[in-house]
């Protein structure tokens, strides 16, 4: 099982990807949401020229955020900087879509987006939004076509999984929705959020809340569709958001999503919420969770560190992963 990492993209992300490569992580994927993260393509370009082994890519791009031609061109450029080690993940969009006031893309549109990306990277032209578009990079650009890049699908249900079966090279999902998918054949990567506890450390300790808080807040941001729907914390969180003027509510709901707990989130964060909604535990417990995912059929885990000390999170998770065969 591959041990990979993901980042809520920041200006420091290239440094963190360099450290991940040193620690033996096999892939580093970065989130794309222009409203709350540093630019994903800029960060990956810097990381690409500073590394030599680790695979790099965006996880995920969505139809609503960037034109298909823009993402195809950026992918081709990244592949020129990191030949043979570039990935791309496409999804319907949750926060990135919500932050521009839109619902997630339809899966039929995601499928067409993937097919268009593949065609453009192959050097073909496609019809998009009523126009014929193509990548026309010549020799002077330094970008070489065709570009062969694995394209994964981020999906959490049967419709997305079906699209992945038809057009993708693998599936990225979460532990809750990945139970059935992990048993299927083919690459399946499971997201993993939380922090590794030091000996004697409590889930209520400030360091733990800072590191695992963004992952725990995800459950609150999902509202009535999340894993803590109906819990007093979720109800209180939703009530505060309901008091925000409607034209700004989508912004305040997802402010700081997966990178830092926002002001409303912090009022509902607790050690209990961290333990209920993330994979937080000591080294042995994290190793047991990883072993269980491996045994269930996951081919990779995608660990997203958070908090003020990302190198520490990467290092302790790598230590826990090294214990898998001992638990």
C-alpha positions as a printed Julia matrix, in Angstrom:
327×3 Matrix{Float64}:
   0.0    0.0     0.0
   1.39   3.38   -1.02
   1.82   6.02    1.66
   1.05   9.35    0.0
   0.34  12.87    1.17
  -1.95  15.76    0.27
  -1.74  19.44    1.06
  -4.15  22.32    1.45
  -1.9   24.38   -0.78
   0.14  27.13    0.86
   3.2   29.15   -0.09
   5.22  26.72    2.05
   3.86  23.61    0.31
   6.93  23.13   -1.95
   9.11  22.89    1.19
   6.72  20.31    2.59
   6.75  18.24   -0.6
  10.56  18.22   -0.51
  10.38  16.9     3.05
   7.78  14.32    2.05
  10.1   13.01   -0.65
  12.93  12.72    1.89
  10.62  10.73    4.18
   9.67   8.27    1.45
   6.15   9.39    0.52
   5.37   8.25   -3.01
   2.92  10.94   -4.15
   2.08  14.51   -3.15
  -1.23  15.92   -4.35
  -2.39  19.47   -3.69
  -5.86  20.92   -3.3
  -7.2   23.49   -5.76
  -9.59  26.09   -4.38
  -8.53  29.62   -5.36
 -10.69  31.27   -2.7
  -8.77  29.78    0.23
  -5.49  28.2    -0.93
  -2.31  29.43   -2.56
  -2.22  28.76   -6.29
  -1.89  25.04   -6.81
  -0.07  25.12  -10.14
   2.52  27.61   -8.93
   3.21  25.52   -5.84
   3.51  22.29   -7.82
   5.85  23.87  -10.37
   8.23  24.93   -7.62
   7.98  21.51   -5.97
   8.59  19.74   -9.29
  11.94  21.41   -9.9
  13.05  20.81   -6.3
  12.29  17.07   -6.28
  13.28  14.1    -8.39
  11.31  11.04   -7.26
   7.97  11.86   -5.65
   4.94  12.03   -7.94
   3.14  15.39   -7.93
  -0.3   16.49   -9.02
  -3.53  18.3    -8.31
  -6.18  16.57   -6.31
  -8.66  17.75   -7.36
  -9.53  19.92  -10.35
 -13.21  20.57  -10.97
 -15.22  21.68  -14.01
 -16.6   24.79  -12.3
 -13.31  26.35  -11.23
 -11.04  26.32  -14.28
 -11.67  25.97  -18.0
 -10.68  22.55  -19.29
  -8.08  24.12  -21.61
  -6.42  25.93  -18.69
  -6.11  22.74  -16.66
  -4.87  20.76  -19.65
  -2.19  23.37  -20.38
  -1.09  23.52  -16.75
  -0.93  19.72  -16.59
   1.21  19.59  -19.72
   3.56  22.22  -18.26
   3.86  20.33  -14.97
   4.57  17.12  -16.87
   7.43  18.92  -18.63
   8.88  19.86  -15.22
   8.24  16.45  -13.65
   8.29  13.98  -16.56
   6.9   10.57  -15.74
   5.77  11.59  -12.26
   2.73  13.81  -12.8
  -0.83  12.9   -11.76
  -4.19  14.61  -12.11
  -7.36  14.01  -10.08
 -10.76  15.27  -11.25
 -13.85  15.62   -9.08
 -17.29  17.19   -9.03
 -16.24  19.82   -6.5
 -17.52  20.47   -2.99
 -15.95  23.49   -1.35
 -14.34  24.88   -4.5
 -17.77  24.99   -6.14
 -19.59  26.23   -3.04
 -17.16  29.12   -2.64
 -18.23  30.5    -6.01
 -21.89  29.97   -5.17
 -22.42  26.83   -7.26
 -23.45  23.27   -6.6
 -21.14  20.38   -7.38
 -20.83  19.56  -11.07
 -23.0   16.81  -12.49
 -21.19  13.52  -12.95
 -22.01  13.51  -16.66
 -20.11  16.81  -16.89
 -17.19  15.41  -14.89
 -16.96  12.5   -17.3
 -16.93  14.83  -20.3
 -14.29  16.96  -18.59
 -12.0   13.95  -18.15
 -12.49  12.87  -21.76
 -11.72  16.4   -22.94
  -8.6   16.56  -20.78
  -7.34  13.28  -22.21
  -7.99  14.43  -25.77
  -6.28  17.79  -25.27
  -3.24  16.18  -23.64
  -3.07  13.78  -26.58
  -2.76  16.77  -28.91
  -6.31  16.56  -30.24
  -8.89  19.31  -30.57
 -12.23  19.18  -28.75
 -15.53  21.01  -28.84
 -16.05  22.89  -25.58
 -18.6   25.57  -24.73
 -19.48  25.92  -28.4
 -15.91  26.38  -29.64
 -13.14  24.18  -30.96
 -10.15  24.3   -28.6
  -6.75  22.62  -28.58
  -3.28  22.84  -27.08
  -1.11  24.38  -29.8
   2.22  24.4   -27.99
   5.14  24.53  -30.4
   8.77  23.67  -29.82
   9.58  27.13  -28.49
   7.16  26.67  -25.57
   9.11  23.78  -24.08
   5.89  21.8   -23.69
   5.8   18.55  -25.61
   2.63  16.84  -26.78
   1.23  14.26  -26.45
   1.34  14.02  -22.66
   0.46  10.75  -20.94
  -0.72  11.56  -17.41
  -2.74   9.23  -15.16
  -6.14  10.75  -14.39
  -7.93   9.7   -11.22
 -11.5   10.42  -10.12
 -12.38  11.71   -6.65
 -15.73  10.1    -5.86
 -17.78   9.14   -2.82
 -20.7    7.23   -4.24
 -21.95   4.93   -7.0
 -22.36   7.6    -9.69
 -18.8    8.82   -9.28
 -17.44   5.29   -9.03
 -19.2    4.4   -12.28
 -17.57   7.36  -14.03
 -14.2    6.26  -12.66
 -14.74   2.76  -14.03
 -15.35   4.19  -17.48
 -12.71   6.91  -17.83
 -10.22   6.98  -14.93
  -7.0    5.28  -13.86
  -7.96   5.12  -10.19
 -10.35   6.3    -7.47
  -9.74   8.7    -4.6
 -12.32   8.4    -1.84
 -12.7    8.53    1.94
 -12.88   5.75    4.55
 -16.65   6.07    4.99
 -17.5    5.71    1.31
 -14.55   3.55    0.36
 -15.61   0.37    2.17
 -17.16  -1.25   -0.88
 -14.8    0.37   -3.36
 -11.67  -0.96   -1.65
 -12.88  -4.5    -2.26
 -12.97  -3.9    -6.02
 -10.02  -4.34   -8.32
  -8.04  -1.3    -9.39
  -6.21   1.55   -7.66
  -8.11   2.98   -4.71
  -6.63   5.72   -2.55
  -8.21   6.58    0.82
  -7.96  10.02    2.38
  -6.56  10.1     5.92
  -6.86  13.15    8.2
  -5.82  13.71   11.78
  -2.63  13.8    13.79
  -0.35  11.28   15.48
  -0.48  11.68   19.27
   2.68  11.75   21.32
   2.87   9.6    24.45
   0.53  11.0    27.1
  -0.97  13.57   24.73
  -4.72  14.18   24.91
  -7.02  14.9    21.98
  -7.96  18.12   23.78
  -4.37  19.42   23.85
  -3.89  22.68   21.92
  -1.37  21.11   19.52
  -3.8   18.33   18.64
  -6.72  20.69   18.1
  -4.55  22.87   15.85
  -3.3   19.91   13.8
  -6.5   17.84   13.61
  -8.98  20.7    13.88
  -9.18  21.43   10.15
 -10.01  17.78    9.46
 -12.6   17.69   12.23
 -14.16  20.94   11.01
 -14.78  19.25    7.65
 -17.55  17.28    9.36
 -19.14  20.54   10.48
 -18.82  22.11    7.04
 -20.73  19.15    5.58
 -23.72  20.06    7.74
 -26.71  17.75    7.63
 -24.94  15.51    5.11
 -21.88  14.95    7.29
 -20.91  12.28    9.81
 -22.02  14.34   12.84
 -25.4   15.43   11.47
 -27.78  16.11   14.34
 -25.02  16.27   16.96
 -25.32  19.35   19.21
 -22.03  20.69   17.83
 -23.26  20.42   14.26
 -26.62  21.93   15.15
 -24.98  24.86   16.93
 -22.52  25.38   14.08
 -25.37  25.38   11.55
 -27.38  27.85   13.67
 -24.49  30.32   13.67
 -24.14  30.02    9.92
 -27.87  30.55    9.48
 -27.43  33.98   11.1
 -24.91  35.02    8.42
 -26.48  37.06    5.58
 -27.46  34.66    2.82
 -25.31  36.3     0.15
 -22.19  35.59    2.25
 -23.19  32.33    3.9
 -21.39  30.1     1.41
 -18.17  32.05    2.06
 -18.33  31.78    5.84
 -19.38  28.11    5.76
 -16.17  27.07    4.03
 -13.72  29.72    5.21
 -10.46  27.95    6.1
 -11.74  24.59    4.83
  -9.14  21.87    5.6
  -6.36  24.4     6.18
  -7.37  26.18    9.4
 -10.39  26.19   11.66
 -12.29  29.44   11.23
 -13.78  31.53   14.02
 -17.1   29.68   14.01
 -15.43  26.26   13.78
 -13.25  26.96   16.8
 -16.27  27.36   19.06
 -17.28  23.77   18.34
 -13.92  22.01   18.13
 -13.14  19.53   20.88
 -11.09  16.44   21.46
 -14.29  14.43   21.2
 -15.02  15.83   17.73
 -11.42  15.16   16.64
 -11.61  11.52   17.73
 -15.04  11.01   16.14
 -14.24  12.52   12.76
 -10.51  12.04   12.08
  -8.04   9.16   12.22
  -6.17  10.66   15.17
  -4.36   8.27   17.5
  -0.95   7.33   18.82
   1.58   5.67   16.51
   0.31   2.16   17.17
  -3.34   3.15   16.67
  -2.58   4.95   13.41
  -0.6    1.9    12.26
  -3.59  -0.33   13.09
  -5.9    1.92   11.07
  -3.51   1.84    8.13
  -3.2   -1.94    8.31
  -6.99  -2.25    8.34
  -7.26  -0.11    5.2
  -4.57  -2.2     3.5
  -6.31  -5.43    4.44
  -9.63  -4.07    3.16
  -8.1   -3.52   -0.26
  -6.89   0.08   -0.29
  -3.92   0.43   -2.61
  -2.88   3.79   -1.13
  -3.62   6.26    1.62
  -3.47  10.0     1.11
  -2.54  11.69    4.37
  -3.26  15.4     4.71
  -1.21  17.06    7.46
  -2.47  20.33    8.9
  -1.65  22.79   11.63
   1.38  24.97   12.31
   4.04  22.23   12.03
   3.5   20.31    8.8
   7.0   18.7     8.85
   6.24  17.24   12.29
   2.96  15.79   11.01
   4.64  14.23    7.97
   7.43  12.76   10.08
   5.23  11.2    12.77
   2.8    9.78   10.2
   5.71   8.21    8.32
   6.89   6.68   11.6
   3.43   5.23   12.24
   3.23   3.87    8.69
   6.51   2.04    9.25
   4.82   0.09   12.07
   2.04  -1.41    9.91
   3.53  -4.91    9.81
   4.12  -4.91   13.58
   0.52  -4.38   14.71
